[in-house]
Coordinates of C-alpha atoms and ligand atoms in Angstrom, one line a residue:
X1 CA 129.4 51.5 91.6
X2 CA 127.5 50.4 88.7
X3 CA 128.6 49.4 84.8
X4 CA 128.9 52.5 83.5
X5 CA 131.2 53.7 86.4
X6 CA 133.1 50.8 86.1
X7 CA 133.9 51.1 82.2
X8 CA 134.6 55.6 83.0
X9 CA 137.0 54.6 85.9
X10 CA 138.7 52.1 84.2
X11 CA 139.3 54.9 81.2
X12 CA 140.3 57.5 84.1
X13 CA 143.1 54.7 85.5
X14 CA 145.1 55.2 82.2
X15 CA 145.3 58.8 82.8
X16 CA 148.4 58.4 85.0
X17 CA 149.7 61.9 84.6
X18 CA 146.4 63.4 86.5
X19 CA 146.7 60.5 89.5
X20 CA 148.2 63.1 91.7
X21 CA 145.3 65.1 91.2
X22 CA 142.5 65.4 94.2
X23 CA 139.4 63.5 92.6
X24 CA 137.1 66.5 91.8
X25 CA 140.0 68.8 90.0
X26 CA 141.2 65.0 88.0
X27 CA 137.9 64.7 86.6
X28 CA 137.5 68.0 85.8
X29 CA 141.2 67.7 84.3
X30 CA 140.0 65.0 82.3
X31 CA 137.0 65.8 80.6
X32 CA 139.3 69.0 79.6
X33 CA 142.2 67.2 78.5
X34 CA 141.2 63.6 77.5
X35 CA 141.3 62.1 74.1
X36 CA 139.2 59.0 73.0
X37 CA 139.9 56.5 70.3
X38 CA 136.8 54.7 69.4
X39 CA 137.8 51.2 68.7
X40 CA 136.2 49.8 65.4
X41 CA 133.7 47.0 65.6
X42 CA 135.2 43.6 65.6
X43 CA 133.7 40.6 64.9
X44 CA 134.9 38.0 67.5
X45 CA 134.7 33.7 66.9
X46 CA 132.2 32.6 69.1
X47 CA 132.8 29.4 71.3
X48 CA 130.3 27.5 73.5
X49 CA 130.1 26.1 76.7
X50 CA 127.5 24.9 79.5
X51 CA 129.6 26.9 82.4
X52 CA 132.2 29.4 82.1
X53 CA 134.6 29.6 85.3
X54 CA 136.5 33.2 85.4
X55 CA 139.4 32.9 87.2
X56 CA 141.9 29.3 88.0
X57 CA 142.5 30.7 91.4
X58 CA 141.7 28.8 95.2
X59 CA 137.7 28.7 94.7
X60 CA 137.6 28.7 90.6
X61 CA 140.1 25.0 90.1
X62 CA 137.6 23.5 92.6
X63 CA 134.4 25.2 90.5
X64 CA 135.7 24.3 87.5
X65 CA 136.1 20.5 88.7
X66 CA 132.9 20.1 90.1
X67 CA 131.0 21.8 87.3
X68 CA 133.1 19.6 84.5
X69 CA 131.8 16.5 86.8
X70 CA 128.4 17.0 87.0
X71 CA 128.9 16.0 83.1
X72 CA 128.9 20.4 81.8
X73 CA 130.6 21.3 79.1
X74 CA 133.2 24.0 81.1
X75 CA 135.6 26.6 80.2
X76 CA 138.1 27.9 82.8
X77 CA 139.3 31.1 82.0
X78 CA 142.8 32.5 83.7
X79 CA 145.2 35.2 83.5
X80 CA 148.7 33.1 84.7
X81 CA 150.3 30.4 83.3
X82 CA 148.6 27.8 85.5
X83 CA 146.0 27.3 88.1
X84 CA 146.2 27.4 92.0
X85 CA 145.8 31.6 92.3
X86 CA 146.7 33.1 95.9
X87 CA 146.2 29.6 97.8
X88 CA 149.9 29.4 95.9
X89 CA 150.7 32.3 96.6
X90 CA 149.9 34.4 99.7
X91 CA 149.1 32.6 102.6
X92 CA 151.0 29.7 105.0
X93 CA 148.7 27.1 105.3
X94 CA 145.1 26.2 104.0
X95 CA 142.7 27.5 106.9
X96 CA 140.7 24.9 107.2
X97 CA 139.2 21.7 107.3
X98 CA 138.4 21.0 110.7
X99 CA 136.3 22.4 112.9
X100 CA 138.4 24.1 115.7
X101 CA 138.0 21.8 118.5
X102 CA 141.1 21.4 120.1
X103 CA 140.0 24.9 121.7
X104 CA 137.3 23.4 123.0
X105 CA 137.8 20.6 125.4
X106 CA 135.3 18.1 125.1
X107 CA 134.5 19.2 121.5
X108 CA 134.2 16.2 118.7
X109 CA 136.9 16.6 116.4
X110 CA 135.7 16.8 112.7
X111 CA 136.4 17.6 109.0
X112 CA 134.0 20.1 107.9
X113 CA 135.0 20.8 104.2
X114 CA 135.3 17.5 102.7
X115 CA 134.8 16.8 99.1
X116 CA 137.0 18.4 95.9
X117 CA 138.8 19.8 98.6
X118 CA 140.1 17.1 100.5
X119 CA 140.6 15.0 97.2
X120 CA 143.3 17.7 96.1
X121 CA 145.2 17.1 99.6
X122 CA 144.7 13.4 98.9
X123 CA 146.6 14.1 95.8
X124 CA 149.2 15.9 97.1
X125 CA 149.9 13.7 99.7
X126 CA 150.7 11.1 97.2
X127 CA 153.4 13.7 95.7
X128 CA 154.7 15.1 98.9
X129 CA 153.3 18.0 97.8
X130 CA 151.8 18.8 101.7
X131 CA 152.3 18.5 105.3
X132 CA 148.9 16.3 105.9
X133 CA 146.1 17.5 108.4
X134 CA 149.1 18.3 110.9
X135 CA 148.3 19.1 114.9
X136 CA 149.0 22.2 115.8
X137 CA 150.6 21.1 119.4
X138 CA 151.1 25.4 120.5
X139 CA 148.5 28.0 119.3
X140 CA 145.5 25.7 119.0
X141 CA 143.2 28.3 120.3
X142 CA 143.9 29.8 116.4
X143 CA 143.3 26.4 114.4
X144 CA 143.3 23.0 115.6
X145 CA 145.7 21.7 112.0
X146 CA 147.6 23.0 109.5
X147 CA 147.6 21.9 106.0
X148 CA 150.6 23.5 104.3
X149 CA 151.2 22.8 100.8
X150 CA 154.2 22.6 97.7
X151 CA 153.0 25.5 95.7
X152 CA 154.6 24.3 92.8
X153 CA 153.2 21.0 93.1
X154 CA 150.1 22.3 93.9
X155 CA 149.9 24.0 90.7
X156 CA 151.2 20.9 88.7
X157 CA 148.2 18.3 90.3
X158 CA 145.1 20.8 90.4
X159 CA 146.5 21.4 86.5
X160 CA 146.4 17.6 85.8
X161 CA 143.1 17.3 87.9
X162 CA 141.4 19.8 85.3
X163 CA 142.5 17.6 82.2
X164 CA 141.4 14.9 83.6
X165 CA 138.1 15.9 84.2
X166 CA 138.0 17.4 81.1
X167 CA 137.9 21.1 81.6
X168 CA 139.0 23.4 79.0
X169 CA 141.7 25.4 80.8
X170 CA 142.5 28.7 79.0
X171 CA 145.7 29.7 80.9
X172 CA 147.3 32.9 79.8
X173 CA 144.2 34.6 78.9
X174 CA 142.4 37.6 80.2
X175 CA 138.8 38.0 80.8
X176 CA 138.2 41.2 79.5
X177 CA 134.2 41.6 79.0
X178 CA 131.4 40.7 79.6
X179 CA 128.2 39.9 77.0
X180 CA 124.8 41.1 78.5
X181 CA 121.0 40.1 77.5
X182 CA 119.4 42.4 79.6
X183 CA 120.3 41.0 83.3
X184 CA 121.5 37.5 82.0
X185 CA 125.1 36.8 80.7
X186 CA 125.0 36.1 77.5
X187 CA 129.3 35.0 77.5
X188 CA 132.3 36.9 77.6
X189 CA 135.2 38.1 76.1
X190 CA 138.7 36.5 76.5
X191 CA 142.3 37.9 75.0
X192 CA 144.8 35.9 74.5
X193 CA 147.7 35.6 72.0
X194 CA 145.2 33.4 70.0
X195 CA 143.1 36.2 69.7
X196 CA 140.3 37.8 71.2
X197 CA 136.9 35.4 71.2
X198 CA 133.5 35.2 72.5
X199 CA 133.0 32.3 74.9
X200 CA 129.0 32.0 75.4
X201 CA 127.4 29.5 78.4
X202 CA 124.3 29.2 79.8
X203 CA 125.8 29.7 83.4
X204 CA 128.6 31.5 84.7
X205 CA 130.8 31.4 88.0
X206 CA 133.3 34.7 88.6
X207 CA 136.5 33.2 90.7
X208 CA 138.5 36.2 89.8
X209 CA 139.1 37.3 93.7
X210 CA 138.6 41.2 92.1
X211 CA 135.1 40.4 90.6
X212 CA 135.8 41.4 87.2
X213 CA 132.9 39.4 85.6
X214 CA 130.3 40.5 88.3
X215 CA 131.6 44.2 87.7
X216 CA 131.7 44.1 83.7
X217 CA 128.4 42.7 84.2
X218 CA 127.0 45.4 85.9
X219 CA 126.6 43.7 89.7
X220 CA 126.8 46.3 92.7
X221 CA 130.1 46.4 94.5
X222 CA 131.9 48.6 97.0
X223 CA 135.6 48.7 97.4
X224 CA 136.3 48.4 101.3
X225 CA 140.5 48.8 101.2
X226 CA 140.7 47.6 104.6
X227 CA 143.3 45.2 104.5
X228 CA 146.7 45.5 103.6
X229 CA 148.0 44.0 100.4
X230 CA 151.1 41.6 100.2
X231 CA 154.0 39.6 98.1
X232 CA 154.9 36.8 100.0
X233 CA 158.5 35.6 99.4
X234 CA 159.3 31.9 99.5
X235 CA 162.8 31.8 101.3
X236 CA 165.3 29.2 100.3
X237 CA 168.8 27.8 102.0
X238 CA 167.3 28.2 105.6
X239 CA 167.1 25.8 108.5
X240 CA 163.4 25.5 109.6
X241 CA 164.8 23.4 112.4
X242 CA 167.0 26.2 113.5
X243 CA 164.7 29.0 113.1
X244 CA 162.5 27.0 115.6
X245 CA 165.1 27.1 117.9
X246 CA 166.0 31.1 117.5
X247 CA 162.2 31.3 118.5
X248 CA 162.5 28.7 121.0
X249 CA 165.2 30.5 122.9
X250 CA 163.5 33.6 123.2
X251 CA 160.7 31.8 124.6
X252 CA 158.9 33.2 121.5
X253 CA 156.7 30.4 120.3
X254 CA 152.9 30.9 119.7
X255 CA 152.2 28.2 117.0
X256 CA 153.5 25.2 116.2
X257 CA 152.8 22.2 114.3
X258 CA 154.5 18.5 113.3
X259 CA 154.0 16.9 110.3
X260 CA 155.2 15.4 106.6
X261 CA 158.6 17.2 105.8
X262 CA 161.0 16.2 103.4
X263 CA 159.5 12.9 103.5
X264 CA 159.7 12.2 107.3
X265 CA 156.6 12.2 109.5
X266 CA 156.6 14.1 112.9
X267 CA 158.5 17.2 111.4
X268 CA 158.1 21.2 112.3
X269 CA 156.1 22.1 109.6
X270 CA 154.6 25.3 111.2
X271 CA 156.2 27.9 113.6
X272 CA 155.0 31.3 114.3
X273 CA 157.0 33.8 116.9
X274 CA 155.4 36.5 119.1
X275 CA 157.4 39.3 117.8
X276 CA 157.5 41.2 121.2
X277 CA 160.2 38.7 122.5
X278 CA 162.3 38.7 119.7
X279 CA 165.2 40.8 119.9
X280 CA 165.2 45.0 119.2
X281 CA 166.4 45.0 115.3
X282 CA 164.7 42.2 114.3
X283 CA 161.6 43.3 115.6
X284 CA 161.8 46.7 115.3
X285 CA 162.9 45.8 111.2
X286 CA 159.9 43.5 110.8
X287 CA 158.0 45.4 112.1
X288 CA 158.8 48.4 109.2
X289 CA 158.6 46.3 106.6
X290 CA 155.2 44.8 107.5
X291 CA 156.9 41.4 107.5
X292 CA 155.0 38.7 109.9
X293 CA 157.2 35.7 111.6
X294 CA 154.7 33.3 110.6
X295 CA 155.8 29.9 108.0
X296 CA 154.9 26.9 107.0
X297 CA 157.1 24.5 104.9
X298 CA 157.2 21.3 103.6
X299 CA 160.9 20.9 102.7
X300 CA 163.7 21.2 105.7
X301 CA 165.5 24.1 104.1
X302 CA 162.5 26.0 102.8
X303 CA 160.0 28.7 104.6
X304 CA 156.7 28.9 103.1
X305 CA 156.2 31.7 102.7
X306 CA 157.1 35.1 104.9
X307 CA 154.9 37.6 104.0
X308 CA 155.3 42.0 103.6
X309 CA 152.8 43.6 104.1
X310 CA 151.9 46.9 102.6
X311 CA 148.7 49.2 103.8
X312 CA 147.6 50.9 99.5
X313 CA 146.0 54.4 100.9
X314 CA 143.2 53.5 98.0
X315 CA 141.9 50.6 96.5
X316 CA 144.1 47.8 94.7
X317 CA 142.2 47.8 91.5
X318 CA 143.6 51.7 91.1
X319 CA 146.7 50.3 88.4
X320 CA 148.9 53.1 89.1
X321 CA 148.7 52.8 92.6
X322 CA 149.8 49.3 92.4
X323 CA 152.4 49.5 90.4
X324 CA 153.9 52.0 93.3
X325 CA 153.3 49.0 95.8
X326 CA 154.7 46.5 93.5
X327 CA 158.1 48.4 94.1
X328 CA 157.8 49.2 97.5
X329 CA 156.8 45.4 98.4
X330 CA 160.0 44.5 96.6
X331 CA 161.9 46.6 98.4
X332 CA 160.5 45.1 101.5
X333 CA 161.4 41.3 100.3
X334 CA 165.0 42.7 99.9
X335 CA 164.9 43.8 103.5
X336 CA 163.3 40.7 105.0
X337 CA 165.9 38.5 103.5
X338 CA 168.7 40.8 105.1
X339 CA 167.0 40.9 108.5
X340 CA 166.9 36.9 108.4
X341 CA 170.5 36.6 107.6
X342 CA 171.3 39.0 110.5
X343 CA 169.5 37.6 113.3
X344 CA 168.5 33.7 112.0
X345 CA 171.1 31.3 113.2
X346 CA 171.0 28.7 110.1
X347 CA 169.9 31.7 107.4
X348 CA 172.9 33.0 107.3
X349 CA 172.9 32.3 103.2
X350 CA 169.3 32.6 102.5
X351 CA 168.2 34.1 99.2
X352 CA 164.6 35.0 97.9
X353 CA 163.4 31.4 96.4
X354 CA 160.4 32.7 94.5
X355 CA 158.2 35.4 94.6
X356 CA 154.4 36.4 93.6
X357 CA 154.3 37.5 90.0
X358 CA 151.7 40.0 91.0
X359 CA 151.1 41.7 95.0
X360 CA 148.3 39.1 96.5
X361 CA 145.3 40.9 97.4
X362 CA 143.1 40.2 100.6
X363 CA 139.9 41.9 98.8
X364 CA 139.6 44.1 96.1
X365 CA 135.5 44.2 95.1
X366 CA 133.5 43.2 96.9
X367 CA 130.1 41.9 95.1
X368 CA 126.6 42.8 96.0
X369 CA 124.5 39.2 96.2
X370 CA 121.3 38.3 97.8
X371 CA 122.6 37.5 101.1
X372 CA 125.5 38.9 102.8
X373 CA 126.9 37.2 105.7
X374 CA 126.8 38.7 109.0
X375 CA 129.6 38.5 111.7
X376 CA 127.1 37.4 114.0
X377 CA 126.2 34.5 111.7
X378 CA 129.8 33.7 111.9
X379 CA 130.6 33.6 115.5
X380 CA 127.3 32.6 116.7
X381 CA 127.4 29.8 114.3
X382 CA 124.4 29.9 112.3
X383 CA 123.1 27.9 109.5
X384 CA 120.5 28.0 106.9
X385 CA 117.8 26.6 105.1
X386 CA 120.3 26.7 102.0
X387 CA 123.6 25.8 103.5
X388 CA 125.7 24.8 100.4
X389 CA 128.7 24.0 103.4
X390 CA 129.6 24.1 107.2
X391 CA 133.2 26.0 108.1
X392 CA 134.3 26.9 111.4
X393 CA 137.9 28.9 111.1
X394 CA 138.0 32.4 111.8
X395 CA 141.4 33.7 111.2
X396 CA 140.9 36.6 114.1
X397 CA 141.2 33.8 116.4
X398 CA 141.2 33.8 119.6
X399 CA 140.0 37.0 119.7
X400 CA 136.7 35.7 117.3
X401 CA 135.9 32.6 116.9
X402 CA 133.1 30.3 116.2
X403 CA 130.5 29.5 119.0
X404 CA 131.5 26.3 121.1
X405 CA 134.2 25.2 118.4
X406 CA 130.9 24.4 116.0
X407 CA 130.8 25.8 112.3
X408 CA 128.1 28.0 110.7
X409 CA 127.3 27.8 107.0
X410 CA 127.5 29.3 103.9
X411 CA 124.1 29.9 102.2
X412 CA 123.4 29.3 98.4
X413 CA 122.1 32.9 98.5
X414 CA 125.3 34.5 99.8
X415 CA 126.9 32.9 96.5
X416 CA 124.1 34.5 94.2
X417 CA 125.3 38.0 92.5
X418 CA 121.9 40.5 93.0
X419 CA 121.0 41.8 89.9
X420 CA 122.1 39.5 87.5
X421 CA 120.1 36.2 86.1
X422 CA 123.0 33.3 85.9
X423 CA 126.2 34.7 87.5
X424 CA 127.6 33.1 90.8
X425 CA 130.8 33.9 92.6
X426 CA 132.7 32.5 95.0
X427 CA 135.8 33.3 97.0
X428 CA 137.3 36.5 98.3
X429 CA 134.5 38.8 96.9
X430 CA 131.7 38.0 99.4
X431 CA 130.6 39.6 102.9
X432 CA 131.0 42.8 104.0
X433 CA 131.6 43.2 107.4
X434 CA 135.1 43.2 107.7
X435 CA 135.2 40.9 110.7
X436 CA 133.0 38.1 108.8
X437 CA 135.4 38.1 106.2
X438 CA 137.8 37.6 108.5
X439 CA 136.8 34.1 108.3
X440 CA 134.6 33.5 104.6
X441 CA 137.7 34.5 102.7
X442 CA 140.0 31.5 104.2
X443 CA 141.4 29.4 101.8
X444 CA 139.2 26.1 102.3
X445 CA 136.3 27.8 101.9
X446 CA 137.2 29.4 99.2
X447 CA 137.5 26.1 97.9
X448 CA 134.4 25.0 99.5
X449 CA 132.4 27.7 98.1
X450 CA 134.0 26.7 94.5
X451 CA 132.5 23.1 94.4
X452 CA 129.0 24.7 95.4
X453 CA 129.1 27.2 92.7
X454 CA 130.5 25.2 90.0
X455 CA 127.7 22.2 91.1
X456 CA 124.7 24.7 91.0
X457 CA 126.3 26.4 87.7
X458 CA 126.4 22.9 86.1
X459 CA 122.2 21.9 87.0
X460 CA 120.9 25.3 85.9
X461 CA 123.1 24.6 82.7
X462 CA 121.6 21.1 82.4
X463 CA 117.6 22.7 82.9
X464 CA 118.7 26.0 81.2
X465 CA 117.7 28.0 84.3
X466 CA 118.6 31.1 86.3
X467 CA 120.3 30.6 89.6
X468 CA 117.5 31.4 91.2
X469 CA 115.4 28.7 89.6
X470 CA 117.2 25.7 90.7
X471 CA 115.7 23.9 93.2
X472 CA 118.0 23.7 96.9
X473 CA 116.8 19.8 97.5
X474 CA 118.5 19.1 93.9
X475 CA 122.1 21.1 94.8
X476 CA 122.1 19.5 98.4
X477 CA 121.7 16.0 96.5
X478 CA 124.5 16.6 94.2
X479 CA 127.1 18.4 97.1
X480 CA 126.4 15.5 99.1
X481 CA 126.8 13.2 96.5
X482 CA 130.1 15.3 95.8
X483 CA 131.5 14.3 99.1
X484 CA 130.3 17.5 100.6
X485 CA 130.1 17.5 104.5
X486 CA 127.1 19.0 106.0
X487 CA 126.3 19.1 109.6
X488 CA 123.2 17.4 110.5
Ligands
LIG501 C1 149.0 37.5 101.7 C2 147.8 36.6 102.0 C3 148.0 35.6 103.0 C4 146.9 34.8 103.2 N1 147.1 33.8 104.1 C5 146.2 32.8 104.2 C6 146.4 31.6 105.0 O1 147.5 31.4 105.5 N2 145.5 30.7 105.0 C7 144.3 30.8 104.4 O2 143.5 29.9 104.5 N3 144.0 31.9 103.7 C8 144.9 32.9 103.6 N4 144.7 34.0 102.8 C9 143.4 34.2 102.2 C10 143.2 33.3 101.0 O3 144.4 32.9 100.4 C11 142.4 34.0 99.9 O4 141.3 34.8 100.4 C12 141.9 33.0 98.9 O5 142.9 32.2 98.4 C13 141.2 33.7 97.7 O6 140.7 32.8 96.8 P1 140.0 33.3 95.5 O7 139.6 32.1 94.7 O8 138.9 34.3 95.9 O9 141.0 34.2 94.7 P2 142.4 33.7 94.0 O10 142.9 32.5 94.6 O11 143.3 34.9 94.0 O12 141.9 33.4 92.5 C14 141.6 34.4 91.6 C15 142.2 33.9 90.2 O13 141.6 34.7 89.2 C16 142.6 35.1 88.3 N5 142.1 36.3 87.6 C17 141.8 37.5 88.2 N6 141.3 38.3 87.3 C18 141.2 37.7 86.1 C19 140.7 38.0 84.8 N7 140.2 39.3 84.6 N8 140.8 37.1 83.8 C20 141.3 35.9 84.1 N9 141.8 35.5 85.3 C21 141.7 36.4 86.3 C22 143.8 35.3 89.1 O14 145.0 35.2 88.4 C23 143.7 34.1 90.1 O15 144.3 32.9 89.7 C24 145.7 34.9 102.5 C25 145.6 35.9 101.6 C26 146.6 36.7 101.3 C27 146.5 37.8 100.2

């Protein structure tokens, strides 16, 4: 899809009446039956900035951060109220920092994303606001820790992180265009209550997970639809301890992890059943409602989160679509609760604790750039002449995993949109093969993938250069300076 499709589909989403319609008779609906309104020419205030980061989510906070620290002048732009996007609100644990060698007898055990990362557990830690680099002491062929997190405090410390560095966080604001000069980004447009305004840079770095900045800046991008989409409920007035043991005595433990609960070391922070064991209405329930036995926590009467599942038959930028899985995943949330009060010894009074505001998405665009990661690069564990980071978790593990327990890397070029002068992006969006993304879309390198776009943003601001100008020796220096681990 190109620009101009982008802009006609997003007029023919409004057209809700017609979205029963096959595609060929809709459009031919459309152009019968649609009326325009052209919107009058605004003049918009103009701000300006060094970098613009689109999106506060898992890869843009870290972006943001390391952009804001290489000394650029940086606006992060975000839809919510605060930062953290589906790293607080999807998934269990942050998959991960280490490379997976407790698979791998004899392997050398080691932290492979390092850096902004790792100073935002650092942080939490101090808080209570994670379980620490916990073992896994069952399931270890999947990932050697788990790092699960406070969401809430999560939001509250990557937040502070930003002011501190000096980032000017736009929460509560849409990005809603972008500015073109021929195949550069000029800025873009943000709404907000304050208005709608211009925000010009020199670079720009689209953390959105849909790829709304690469798309309104007319990159290439295909929408796969191959995963299933999800609102993860937090659960509250449950027994972690005793949901262990319902597992336990249906000898239905895969994974398991001890660490930081509650304040006490040595704690179940991680438990996830094989379903097959568990008894008929449970499973049989779980399984209709998409819902996996999977959770992390951090407090003893907490799960973190238990996710429904929901297969969209087309993609989840279609809005009217979604807003028929935003019922139906609430529906399943309802049904999950009553399945754990049933069966769970010690959830006998749970209640739904929090929700996602919006269903979390695994992809929704993905962007065209100048490299596109193989599987084979994954699994065979290659690197490159631009590696901007080493990663070795692949969350089809055991069934895929990385060569040997080693990592492979992300390139610079992987990161770079195709197309377009000075637009990055990093996160979700990237690599095509389904079964690649299986592992680049992981949380920590998500995060990963942030500090090296926000680093090379920040020195082609400095130099007032195109991505594809800056030199590799001079964005190696700075990761590494960063804190960024690369393997040698
Ligand atoms: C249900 C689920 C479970 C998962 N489980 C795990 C797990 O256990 N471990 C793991 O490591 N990974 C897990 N993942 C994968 C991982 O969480 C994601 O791939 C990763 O967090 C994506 O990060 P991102 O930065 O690309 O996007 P996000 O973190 O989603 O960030 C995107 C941000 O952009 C904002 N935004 C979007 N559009 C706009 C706009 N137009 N204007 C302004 N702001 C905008 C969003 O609000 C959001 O804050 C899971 C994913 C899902 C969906």
């Amino acid at each position: 899809m190109n620009r101009r499709d982008f802009s006609k589909h997003s007029l023919m989403l409004g057209m809700g009446v017609l979205a029963g319609l096959p595609k060929g008779s809709r459009a031919r609906a459309l152009n019968q039956s649609m009326n325009y309104y052209a919107e009058p020419v605004k003049k918009l205030p103009v701000r300006k900035f060094d970098v613009v980061v689109a999106g506060a989510g898992t890869a843009g906070v870290v972006a943001a951060l390391a952009a804001a620290r290489q000394g650029a002048k940086t606006a992060l732009i975000e839809v919510k109220g605060y930062p953290g996007g589906t790293v607080t609100e999807g998934g269990t644990a942050l998959h991960s920092f280490y490379n997976l060698w407790k698979a791998f007898p004899g392997v050398k055990k080691r932290q492979v994303v390092r850096g902004i990362p790792q100073e935002i557990i650092d942080r939490l830690l101090k808080v209570g606001g994670t379980s620490g680099h916990a073992e896994m002491s069952k399931g270890y062929d999947f990932d050697s820790v788990c790092t699960a997190i406070d969401t809430e405090i999560y939001k509250l410390v990557t937040f502070e992180m930003l002011a501190e560095a000096g980032v000017f966080v736009c929460v509560n604001t849409l990005l809603a265009g972008a500015i073109m000069d021929g195949s550069r980004v000029r800025g873009v447009i943000a709404e907000s209550r304050s208005g709608r305004e211009a925000f010009y840079a020199k670079a720009f770095v689209d953390c959105t997970g849909y790829g709304d900045l690469a798309a309104y800046a007319g990159a290439e991008y295909t929408e796969p639809n191959d995963y299933a989409v999800v609102n993860s409920i937090g659960v509250g007035n449950v027994s972690i301890d005793k949901y262990y043991e319902f597992l336990k005595s249906h000898d239905a433990i895969y994974q398991q992890a001890e660490g930081w609960r509650s304040g006490k070391d040595g704690q179940i922070v991680r438990i996830q059943g094989r379903t097959v064991k568990l008894p008929a209405g449970f499973r049989e329930g779980a399984r209709k409602i998409g819902m996996s036995t999977v959770t992390t926590t951090v407090h003893d009467n907490y799960f973190m989160f238990i996710k429904l599942n929901l297969k969209m038959p087309v993609s989840p930028t279609n809005r009217d679509e979604v807003a028929k899985a935003e019922l139906e995943l609430r529906r399943r949330q309802a049904k999950a609760i009553e399945l754990f009060k049933e069966y769970v010894p010690g959830c006998e009074k749970a209640f739904i604790a929090r929700t996602s505001p919006k269903l979390c998405i695994r992809r929704g665009r993905l962007i065209k750039c100048d490299y596109d990661i193989s599987h084979e690069d994954v699994i065979e564990g290659r690197h490159f002449d631009d590696d901007v980071m080493a990663y070795g978790f692949h969350d089809s593990a055991p069934r895929l995993q990385v060569k040997d327990g080693g990592t492979y890397g992300i390139p610079y070029k992987a990161l770079r949109v195709a197309g377009v002068e000075n637009l990055l992006v990093a996160g979700m969006m990237i690599t095509s093969d389904h079964r690649a993304h299986m592992s680049t879309r992981n949380t920590v390198s998500c995060m990963g993938q942030g500090q090296a776009t926000g680093t090379a943003a920040a020195l082609c601001a400095r130099k007032n250069r195109g991505t594809r100008e800056l030199r590799y020796a001079d964005l190696r220096r700075a990761l590494k300076n960063g804190g960024v681990y690369f393997e040698s």
